[in-house]
Amino acid sequence: AELCCDPPRAATDYLELARAFKTILISNVPPLHSMRQREEARRFMTLIDILYDAGCRLAIHSHVSIGDIFKLAGETALDRVLLDELGAE
């Protein structure tokens, strides 16, 4: 996941991936639980959106369940703002 979202990539980079590959595997996706990971979470969601729109198949491996990648522990008002901005629940 680091190569996809850190260092920063542009949406055009993700579009090129979508054009070049029909199936993409992403491994070692960490939980994106903190405000410090806000930009990485945004980039990751942009990648997923672009791949979905392009009809690419995506396989994700993580040590946490897919539902817990964006789940914030001990949710605060600031955490809720982050989740709202990311479009996550």
mmCIF file of N, CA, C and O in Angstrom:
data_model
loop_
_atom_site.group_PDB
_atom_site.id
_atom_site.type_symbol
_atom_site.label_atom_id
_atom_site.label_comp_id
_atom_site.label_asym_id
_atom_site.label_seq_id
_atom_site.Cartn_x
_atom_site.Cartn_y
_atom_site.Cartn_z
ATOM 1 N N ALA A 1 0.826 -1.196 0.000
ATOM 2 C CA ALA A 1 0.000 0.000 0.000
ATOM 3 C C ALA A 1 0.868 1.255 0.000
ATOM 4 O O ALA A 1 0.446 2.278 -0.509
ATOM 5 N N GLU A 2 2.071 1.168 0.546
ATOM 6 C CA GLU A 2 2.929 2.352 0.568
ATOM 7 C C GLU A 2 3.210 2.880 -0.828
ATOM 8 O O GLU A 2 3.210 4.072 -1.058
ATOM 9 N N LEU A 3 3.481 1.989 -1.763
ATOM 10 C CA LEU A 3 3.795 2.432 -3.113
ATOM 11 C C LEU A 3 2.609 3.103 -3.784
ATOM 12 O O LEU A 3 2.778 3.917 -4.679
ATOM 13 N N CYS A 4 1.407 2.780 -3.348
ATOM 14 C CA CYS A 4 0.207 3.362 -3.949
ATOM 15 C C CYS A 4 -0.131 4.731 -3.380
ATOM 16 O O CYS A 4 -0.633 5.583 -4.093
ATOM 17 N N CYS A 5 0.113 4.923 -2.102
ATOM 18 C CA CYS A 5 -0.401 6.118 -1.437
ATOM 19 C C CYS A 5 0.649 6.961 -0.733
ATOM 20 O O CYS A 5 0.352 8.049 -0.257
ATOM 21 N N ASP A 6 1.845 6.465 -0.609
ATOM 22 C CA ASP A 6 2.899 7.219 0.046
ATOM 23 C C ASP A 6 4.218 6.794 -0.572
ATOM 24 O O ASP A 6 4.597 5.636 -0.441
ATOM 25 N N PRO A 7 4.922 7.601 -1.301
ATOM 26 C CA PRO A 7 4.752 9.049 -1.451
ATOM 27 C C PRO A 7 3.510 9.390 -2.263
ATOM 28 O O PRO A 7 2.947 8.525 -2.944
ATOM 29 N N PRO A 8 3.087 10.647 -2.169
ATOM 30 C CA PRO A 8 1.861 11.073 -2.842
ATOM 31 C C PRO A 8 1.870 10.769 -4.339
ATOM 32 O O PRO A 8 2.876 10.934 -5.013
ATOM 33 N N ARG A 9 0.731 10.307 -4.803
ATOM 34 C CA ARG A 9 0.498 10.048 -6.218
ATOM 35 C C ARG A 9 -0.687 10.894 -6.659
ATOM 36 O O ARG A 9 -1.561 11.211 -5.874
ATOM 37 N N ALA A 10 -0.735 11.192 -7.934
ATOM 38 C CA ALA A 10 -1.853 11.955 -8.491
ATOM 39 C C ALA A 10 -2.889 10.988 -9.065
ATOM 40 O O ALA A 10 -2.572 9.826 -9.366
ATOM 41 N N ALA A 11 -4.095 11.473 -9.226
ATOM 42 C CA ALA A 11 -5.148 10.652 -9.803
ATOM 43 C C ALA A 11 -4.750 10.142 -11.192
ATOM 44 O O ALA A 11 -5.117 9.033 -11.578
ATOM 45 N N THR A 12 -3.967 10.932 -11.920
ATOM 46 C CA THR A 12 -3.529 10.490 -13.252
ATOM 47 C C THR A 12 -2.645 9.244 -13.162
ATOM 48 O O THR A 12 -2.677 8.405 -14.060
ATOM 49 N N ASP A 13 -1.879 9.120 -12.088
ATOM 50 C CA ASP A 13 -1.075 7.910 -11.878
ATOM 51 C C ASP A 13 -1.989 6.694 -11.721
ATOM 52 O O ASP A 13 -1.723 5.623 -12.272
ATOM 53 N N TYR A 14 -3.059 6.860 -10.971
ATOM 54 C CA TYR A 14 -3.999 5.767 -10.762
ATOM 55 C C TYR A 14 -4.748 5.433 -12.051
ATOM 56 O O TYR A 14 -5.034 4.261 -12.319
ATOM 57 N N LEU A 15 -5.054 6.442 -12.853
ATOM 58 C CA LEU A 15 -5.699 6.195 -14.143
ATOM 59 C C LEU A 15 -4.802 5.372 -15.054
ATOM 60 O O LEU A 15 -5.275 4.480 -15.772
ATOM 61 N N GLU A 16 -3.508 5.662 -15.030
ATOM 62 C CA GLU A 16 -2.556 4.881 -15.835
ATOM 63 C C GLU A 16 -2.526 3.430 -15.381
ATOM 64 O O GLU A 16 -2.458 2.517 -16.209
ATOM 65 N N LEU A 17 -2.556 3.196 -14.084
ATOM 66 C CA LEU A 17 -2.615 1.817 -13.577
ATOM 67 C C LEU A 17 -3.872 1.117 -14.075
ATOM 68 O O LEU A 17 -3.823 -0.037 -14.499
ATOM 69 N N ALA A 18 -4.992 1.827 -14.010
ATOM 70 C CA ALA A 18 -6.261 1.247 -14.439
ATOM 71 C C ALA A 18 -6.245 0.908 -15.925
ATOM 72 O O ALA A 18 -6.849 -0.086 -16.340
ATOM 73 N N ARG A 19 -5.576 1.718 -16.710
ATOM 74 C CA ARG A 19 -5.485 1.449 -18.151
ATOM 75 C C ARG A 19 -4.545 0.272 -18.448
ATOM 76 O O ARG A 19 -4.753 -0.475 -19.387
ATOM 77 N N ALA A 20 -3.518 0.134 -17.635
ATOM 78 C CA ALA A 20 -2.486 -0.877 -17.906
ATOM 79 C C ALA A 20 -2.845 -2.271 -17.397
ATOM 80 O O ALA A 20 -2.367 -3.264 -17.948
ATOM 81 N N PHE A 21 -3.679 -2.350 -16.353
ATOM 82 C CA PHE A 21 -3.955 -3.638 -15.724
ATOM 83 C C PHE A 21 -5.452 -3.859 -15.548
ATOM 84 O O PHE A 21 -6.168 -2.939 -15.177
ATOM 85 N N LYS A 22 -5.889 -5.106 -15.751
ATOM 86 C CA LYS A 22 -7.298 -5.449 -15.519
ATOM 87 C C LYS A 22 -7.535 -5.881 -14.079
ATOM 88 O O LYS A 22 -8.638 -5.786 -13.572
ATOM 89 N N THR A 23 -6.480 -6.388 -13.447
ATOM 90 C CA THR A 23 -6.554 -6.832 -12.063
ATOM 91 C C THR A 23 -5.362 -6.250 -11.313
ATOM 92 O O THR A 23 -4.240 -6.295 -11.799
ATOM 93 N N ILE A 24 -5.620 -5.718 -10.129
ATOM 94 C CA ILE A 24 -4.557 -5.132 -9.308
ATOM 95 C C ILE A 24 -4.630 -5.748 -7.918
ATOM 96 O O ILE A 24 -5.703 -5.855 -7.326
ATOM 97 N N LEU A 25 -3.477 -6.168 -7.423
ATOM 98 C CA LEU A 25 -3.355 -6.722 -6.076
ATOM 99 C C LEU A 25 -2.597 -5.724 -5.215
ATOM 100 O O LEU A 25 -1.519 -5.267 -5.599
ATOM 101 N N ILE A 26 -3.148 -5.412 -4.063
ATOM 102 C CA ILE A 26 -2.475 -4.507 -3.117
ATOM 103 C C ILE A 26 -2.333 -5.259 -1.807
ATOM 104 O O ILE A 26 -3.325 -5.730 -1.244
ATOM 105 N N SER A 27 -1.101 -5.377 -1.331
ATOM 106 C CA SER A 27 -0.869 -6.115 -0.084
ATOM 107 C C SER A 27 -0.389 -5.183 1.014
ATOM 108 O O SER A 27 0.046 -4.066 0.754
ATOM 109 N N ASN A 28 -0.510 -5.692 2.221
ATOM 110 C CA ASN A 28 -0.035 -4.983 3.418
ATOM 111 C C ASN A 28 -0.687 -3.616 3.600
ATOM 112 O O ASN A 28 -0.019 -2.644 3.941
ATOM 113 N N VAL A 29 -1.998 -3.546 3.381
ATOM 114 C CA VAL A 29 -2.711 -2.289 3.608
ATOM 115 C C VAL A 29 -2.857 -2.108 5.116
ATOM 116 O O VAL A 29 -3.453 -2.944 5.792
ATOM 117 N N PRO A 30 -2.297 -1.031 5.652
ATOM 118 C CA PRO A 30 -2.369 -0.824 7.095
ATOM 119 C C PRO A 30 -3.711 -0.194 7.483
ATOM 120 O O PRO A 30 -4.395 0.384 6.636
ATOM 121 N N PRO A 31 -4.069 -0.287 8.747
ATOM 122 C CA PRO A 31 -5.230 0.476 9.195
ATOM 123 C C PRO A 31 -4.897 1.966 9.083
ATOM 124 O O PRO A 31 -3.781 2.380 9.401
ATOM 125 N N LEU A 32 -5.830 2.728 8.599
ATOM 126 C CA LEU A 32 -5.624 4.175 8.438
ATOM 127 C C LEU A 32 -6.478 4.883 9.479
ATOM 128 O O LEU A 32 -7.520 5.451 9.178
ATOM 129 N N HIS A 33 -6.023 4.813 10.718
ATOM 130 C CA HIS A 33 -6.830 5.216 11.863
ATOM 131 C C HIS A 33 -6.554 6.611 12.397
ATOM 132 O O HIS A 33 -7.302 7.089 13.219
ATOM 133 N N SER A 34 -5.497 7.229 11.999
ATOM 134 C CA SER A 34 -5.159 8.488 12.674
ATOM 135 C C SER A 34 -5.303 9.676 11.741
ATOM 136 O O SER A 34 -5.310 9.549 10.524
ATOM 137 N N MET A 35 -5.399 10.833 12.332
ATOM 138 C CA MET A 35 -5.476 12.069 11.562
ATOM 139 C C MET A 35 -4.208 12.263 10.740
ATOM 140 O O MET A 35 -4.250 12.846 9.674
ATOM 141 N N ARG A 36 -3.075 11.748 11.222
ATOM 142 C CA ARG A 36 -1.821 11.869 10.466
ATOM 143 C C ARG A 36 -1.870 11.095 9.160
ATOM 144 O O ARG A 36 -1.142 11.399 8.226
ATOM 145 N N GLN A 37 -2.724 10.096 9.084
ATOM 146 C CA GLN A 37 -2.835 9.272 7.883
ATOM 147 C C GLN A 37 -3.974 9.741 6.977
ATOM 148 O O GLN A 37 -4.347 9.064 6.038
ATOM 149 N N ARG A 38 -4.472 10.903 7.234
ATOM 150 C CA ARG A 38 -5.624 11.442 6.505
ATOM 151 C C ARG A 38 -5.377 11.499 4.989
ATOM 152 O O ARG A 38 -6.208 11.078 4.208
ATOM 153 N N GLU A 39 -4.233 12.026 4.584
ATOM 154 C CA GLU A 39 -3.948 12.151 3.157
ATOM 155 C C GLU A 39 -3.746 10.790 2.507
ATOM 156 O O GLU A 39 -4.191 10.567 1.376
ATOM 157 N N GLU A 40 -3.097 9.862 3.210
ATOM 158 C CA GLU A 40 -2.930 8.519 2.672
ATOM 159 C C GLU A 40 -4.290 7.849 2.488
ATOM 160 O O GLU A 40 -4.536 7.193 1.476
ATOM 161 N N ALA A 41 -5.184 8.029 3.465
ATOM 162 C CA ALA A 41 -6.526 7.452 3.365
ATOM 163 C C ALA A 41 -7.277 8.045 2.180
ATOM 164 O O ALA A 41 -7.944 7.323 1.426
ATOM 165 N N ARG A 42 -7.152 9.339 1.984
ATOM 166 C CA ARG A 42 -7.799 9.989 0.840
ATOM 167 C C ARG A 42 -7.267 9.449 -0.483
ATOM 168 O O ARG A 42 -8.030 9.171 -1.406
ATOM 169 N N ARG A 43 -5.953 9.328 -0.581
ATOM 170 C CA ARG A 43 -5.357 8.803 -1.814
ATOM 171 C C ARG A 43 -5.787 7.359 -2.061
ATOM 172 O O ARG A 43 -6.065 6.965 -3.194
ATOM 173 N N PHE A 44 -5.845 6.567 -0.996
ATOM 174 C CA PHE A 44 -6.259 5.179 -1.131
ATOM 175 C C PHE A 44 -7.701 5.094 -1.623
ATOM 176 O O PHE A 44 -8.023 4.300 -2.507
ATOM 177 N N MET A 45 -8.572 5.925 -1.088
ATOM 178 C CA MET A 45 -9.963 5.931 -1.530
ATOM 179 C C MET A 45 -10.073 6.423 -2.977
ATOM 180 O O MET A 45 -10.888 5.916 -3.750
ATOM 181 N N THR A 46 -9.238 7.380 -3.367
ATOM 182 C CA THR A 46 -9.219 7.838 -4.752
ATOM 183 C C THR A 46 -8.806 6.695 -5.672
ATOM 184 O O THR A 46 -9.414 6.471 -6.724
ATOM 185 N N LEU A 47 -7.783 5.961 -5.272
ATOM 186 C CA LEU A 47 -7.338 4.807 -6.048
ATOM 187 C C LEU A 47 -8.477 3.803 -6.220
ATOM 188 O O LEU A 47 -8.756 3.345 -7.328
ATOM 189 N N ILE A 48 -9.153 3.467 -5.142
ATOM 190 C CA ILE A 48 -10.251 2.504 -5.202
ATOM 191 C C ILE A 48 -11.353 3.013 -6.129
ATOM 192 O O ILE A 48 -11.872 2.264 -6.965
ATOM 193 N N ASP A 49 -11.713 4.285 -6.012
ATOM 194 C CA ASP A 49 -12.749 4.861 -6.875
ATOM 195 C C ASP A 49 -12.372 4.781 -8.352
ATOM 196 O O ASP A 49 -13.189 4.407 -9.200
ATOM 197 N N ILE A 50 -11.140 5.132 -8.662
ATOM 198 C CA ILE A 50 -10.686 5.122 -10.056
ATOM 199 C C ILE A 50 -10.668 3.706 -10.607
ATOM 200 O O ILE A 50 -11.123 3.457 -11.734
ATOM 201 N N LEU A 51 -10.180 2.766 -9.819
ATOM 202 C CA LEU A 51 -10.154 1.376 -10.275
ATOM 203 C C LEU A 51 -11.569 0.841 -10.486
ATOM 204 O O LEU A 51 -11.844 0.148 -11.467
ATOM 205 N N TYR A 52 -12.467 1.189 -9.592
ATOM 206 C CA TYR A 52 -13.858 0.753 -9.724
ATOM 207 C C TYR A 52 -14.477 1.334 -10.997
ATOM 208 O O TYR A 52 -15.101 0.610 -11.785
ATOM 209 N N ASP A 53 -14.308 2.629 -11.199
ATOM 210 C CA ASP A 53 -14.870 3.288 -12.382
ATOM 211 C C ASP A 53 -14.307 2.706 -13.679
ATOM 212 O O ASP A 53 -14.997 2.673 -14.697
ATOM 213 N N ALA A 54 -13.058 2.256 -13.638
ATOM 214 C CA ALA A 54 -12.412 1.686 -14.830
ATOM 215 C C ALA A 54 -12.749 0.208 -15.035
ATOM 216 O O ALA A 54 -12.353 -0.384 -16.032
ATOM 217 N N GLY A 55 -13.458 -0.380 -14.077
ATOM 218 C CA GLY A 55 -13.820 -1.789 -14.196
ATOM 219 C C GLY A 55 -12.695 -2.752 -13.853
ATOM 220 O O GLY A 55 -12.751 -3.924 -14.220
ATOM 221 N N CYS A 56 -11.683 -2.259 -13.145
ATOM 222 C CA CYS A 56 -10.572 -3.121 -12.716
ATOM 223 C C CYS A 56 -10.999 -3.991 -11.543
ATOM 224 O O CYS A 56 -11.771 -3.561 -10.689
ATOM 225 N N ARG A 57 -10.459 -5.191 -11.507
ATOM 226 C CA ARG A 57 -10.641 -6.041 -10.343
ATOM 227 C C ARG A 57 -9.562 -5.674 -9.335
ATOM 228 O O ARG A 57 -8.412 -5.460 -9.712
ATOM 229 N N LEU A 58 -9.927 -5.620 -8.081
ATOM 230 C CA LEU A 58 -8.995 -5.228 -7.028
ATOM 231 C C LEU A 58 -9.023 -6.257 -5.916
ATOM 232 O O LEU A 58 -10.089 -6.609 -5.409
ATOM 233 N N ALA A 59 -7.849 -6.753 -5.556
ATOM 234 C CA ALA A 59 -7.703 -7.649 -4.408
ATOM 235 C C ALA A 59 -6.844 -6.926 -3.383
ATOM 236 O O ALA A 59 -5.783 -6.404 -3.714
ATOM 237 N N ILE A 60 -7.327 -6.879 -2.154
ATOM 238 C CA ILE A 60 -6.626 -6.178 -1.080
ATOM 239 C C ILE A 60 -6.307 -7.167 0.029
ATOM 240 O O ILE A 60 -7.177 -7.921 0.465
ATOM 241 N N HIS A 61 -5.059 -7.131 0.494
ATOM 242 C CA HIS A 61 -4.657 -7.928 1.655
ATOM 243 C C HIS A 61 -4.290 -6.968 2.773
ATOM 244 O O HIS A 61 -3.565 -5.997 2.565
ATOM 245 N N SER A 62 -4.834 -7.243 3.950
ATOM 246 C CA SER A 62 -4.534 -6.420 5.120
ATOM 247 C C SER A 62 -4.558 -7.316 6.347
ATOM 248 O O SER A 62 -5.189 -8.375 6.342
ATOM 249 N N HIS A 63 -3.881 -6.889 7.390
ATOM 250 C CA HIS A 63 -3.893 -7.652 8.643
ATOM 251 C C HIS A 63 -5.119 -7.317 9.474
ATOM 252 O O HIS A 63 -5.328 -7.910 10.525
ATOM 253 N N VAL A 64 -5.926 -6.358 8.999
ATOM 254 C CA VAL A 64 -7.201 -6.045 9.641
ATOM 255 C C VAL A 64 -8.299 -6.290 8.610
ATOM 256 O O VAL A 64 -8.041 -6.323 7.405
ATOM 257 N N SER A 65 -9.521 -6.451 9.067
ATOM 258 C CA SER A 65 -10.625 -6.672 8.129
ATOM 259 C C SER A 65 -10.846 -5.409 7.302
ATOM 260 O O SER A 65 -10.501 -4.296 7.728
ATOM 261 N N ILE A 66 -11.411 -5.580 6.141
ATOM 262 C CA ILE A 66 -11.617 -4.450 5.231
ATOM 263 C C ILE A 66 -12.440 -3.349 5.901
ATOM 264 O O ILE A 66 -12.187 -2.166 5.697
ATOM 265 N N GLY A 67 -13.381 -3.724 6.738
ATOM 266 C CA GLY A 67 -14.193 -2.737 7.440
ATOM 267 C C GLY A 67 -13.430 -1.955 8.494
ATOM 268 O O GLY A 67 -13.857 -0.874 8.900
ATOM 269 N N ASP A 68 -12.293 -2.495 8.924
ATOM 270 C CA ASP A 68 -11.508 -1.827 9.967
ATOM 271 C C ASP A 68 -10.369 -0.968 9.416
ATOM 272 O O ASP A 68 -9.667 -0.312 10.181
ATOM 273 N N ILE A 69 -10.173 -0.968 8.104
ATOM 274 C CA ILE A 69 -9.085 -0.158 7.550
ATOM 275 C C ILE A 69 -9.301 1.319 7.849
ATOM 276 O O ILE A 69 -8.382 2.030 8.218
ATOM 277 N N PHE A 70 -10.553 1.788 7.738
ATOM 278 C CA PHE A 70 -10.839 3.206 7.959
ATOM 279 C C PHE A 70 -11.512 3.464 9.299
ATOM 280 O O PHE A 70 -11.903 4.579 9.582
ATOM 281 N N LYS A 71 -11.649 2.454 10.126
ATOM 282 C CA LYS A 71 -12.339 2.595 11.406
ATOM 283 C C LYS A 71 -11.427 3.279 12.418
ATOM 284 O O LYS A 71 -10.292 2.869 12.622
ATOM 285 N N LEU A 72 -11.924 4.317 13.027
ATOM 286 C CA LEU A 72 -11.142 5.037 14.025
ATOM 287 C C LEU A 72 -11.469 4.515 15.412
ATOM 288 O O LEU A 72 -12.631 4.401 15.780
ATOM 289 N N ALA A 73 -10.446 4.213 16.167
ATOM 290 C CA ALA A 73 -10.636 3.754 17.536
ATOM 291 C C ALA A 73 -10.932 4.946 18.432
ATOM 292 O O ALA A 73 -10.345 6.009 18.279
ATOM 293 N N GLY A 74 -11.869 4.775 19.373
ATOM 294 C CA GLY A 74 -12.184 5.858 20.302
ATOM 295 C C GLY A 74 -12.632 7.110 19.566
ATOM 296 O O GLY A 74 -12.093 8.180 19.772
ATOM 297 N N GLU A 75 -13.600 6.970 18.697
ATOM 298 C CA GLU A 75 -14.038 8.047 17.809
ATOM 299 C C GLU A 75 -14.352 9.335 18.574
ATOM 300 O O GLU A 75 -15.088 9.344 19.537
ATOM 301 N N THR A 76 -13.759 10.428 18.125
ATOM 302 C CA THR A 76 -14.014 11.745 18.689
ATOM 303 C C THR A 76 -14.696 12.597 17.630
ATOM 304 O O THR A 76 -14.870 12.167 16.488
ATOM 305 N N ALA A 77 -15.060 13.807 17.980
ATOM 306 C CA ALA A 77 -15.686 14.710 17.008
ATOM 307 C C ALA A 77 -14.746 14.962 15.832
ATOM 308 O O ALA A 77 -15.168 14.997 14.675
ATOM 309 N N LEU A 78 -13.452 15.105 16.119
ATOM 310 C CA LEU A 78 -12.475 15.326 15.047
ATOM 311 C C LEU A 78 -12.361 14.093 14.152
ATOM 312 O O LEU A 78 -12.261 14.212 12.931
ATOM 313 N N ASP A 79 -12.407 12.912 14.756
ATOM 314 C CA ASP A 79 -12.388 11.677 13.983
ATOM 315 C C ASP A 79 -13.616 11.602 13.069
ATOM 316 O O ASP A 79 -13.526 11.167 11.927
ATOM 317 N N ARG A 80 -14.767 12.025 13.582
ATOM 318 C CA ARG A 80 -15.996 11.996 12.789
ATOM 319 C C ARG A 80 -15.874 12.901 11.570
ATOM 320 O O ARG A 80 -16.325 12.564 10.480
ATOM 321 N N VAL A 81 -15.230 14.054 11.744
ATOM 322 C CA VAL A 81 -15.001 14.964 10.624
ATOM 323 C C VAL A 81 -14.160 14.268 9.565
ATOM 324 O O VAL A 81 -14.463 14.335 8.367
ATOM 325 N N LEU A 82 -13.101 13.583 9.990
ATOM 326 C CA LEU A 82 -12.248 12.859 9.056
ATOM 327 C C LEU A 82 -13.048 11.812 8.296
ATOM 328 O O LEU A 82 -12.971 11.723 7.075
ATOM 329 N N LEU A 83 -13.829 11.009 9.000
ATOM 330 C CA LEU A 83 -14.626 9.969 8.339
ATOM 331 C C LEU A 83 -15.624 10.580 7.372
ATOM 332 O O LEU A 83 -15.829 10.072 6.272
ATOM 333 N N ASP A 84 -16.243 11.698 7.755
ATOM 334 C CA ASP A 84 -17.180 12.367 6.852
ATOM 335 C C ASP A 84 -16.483 12.861 5.595
ATOM 336 O O ASP A 84 -17.007 12.727 4.495
ATOM 337 N N GLU A 85 -15.297 13.431 5.763
ATOM 338 C CA GLU A 85 -14.552 13.927 4.612
ATOM 339 C C GLU A 85 -14.154 12.784 3.678
ATOM 340 O O GLU A 85 -14.104 12.953 2.466
ATOM 341 N N LEU A 86 -13.858 11.638 4.242
ATOM 342 C CA LEU A 86 -13.451 10.482 3.448
ATOM 343 C C LEU A 86 -14.653 9.747 2.869
ATOM 344 O O LEU A 86 -14.497 8.880 2.024
ATOM 345 N N GLY A 87 -15.846 10.076 3.344
ATOM 346 C CA GLY A 87 -17.028 9.379 2.868
ATOM 347 C C GLY A 87 -17.184 8.011 3.477
ATOM 348 O O GLY A 87 -17.881 7.162 2.951
ATOM 349 N N ALA A 88 -16.501 7.774 4.592
ATOM 350 C CA ALA A 88 -16.574 6.471 5.266
ATOM 351 C C ALA A 88 -17.579 6.561 6.414
ATOM 352 O O ALA A 88 -17.906 7.629 6.885
ATOM 353 N N GLU A 89 -18.038 5.392 6.840
ATOM 354 C CA GLU A 89 -18.985 5.364 7.956
ATOM 355 C C GLU A 89 -18.362 4.784 9.187
ATOM 356 O O GLU A 89 -17.493 4.025 9.174
#
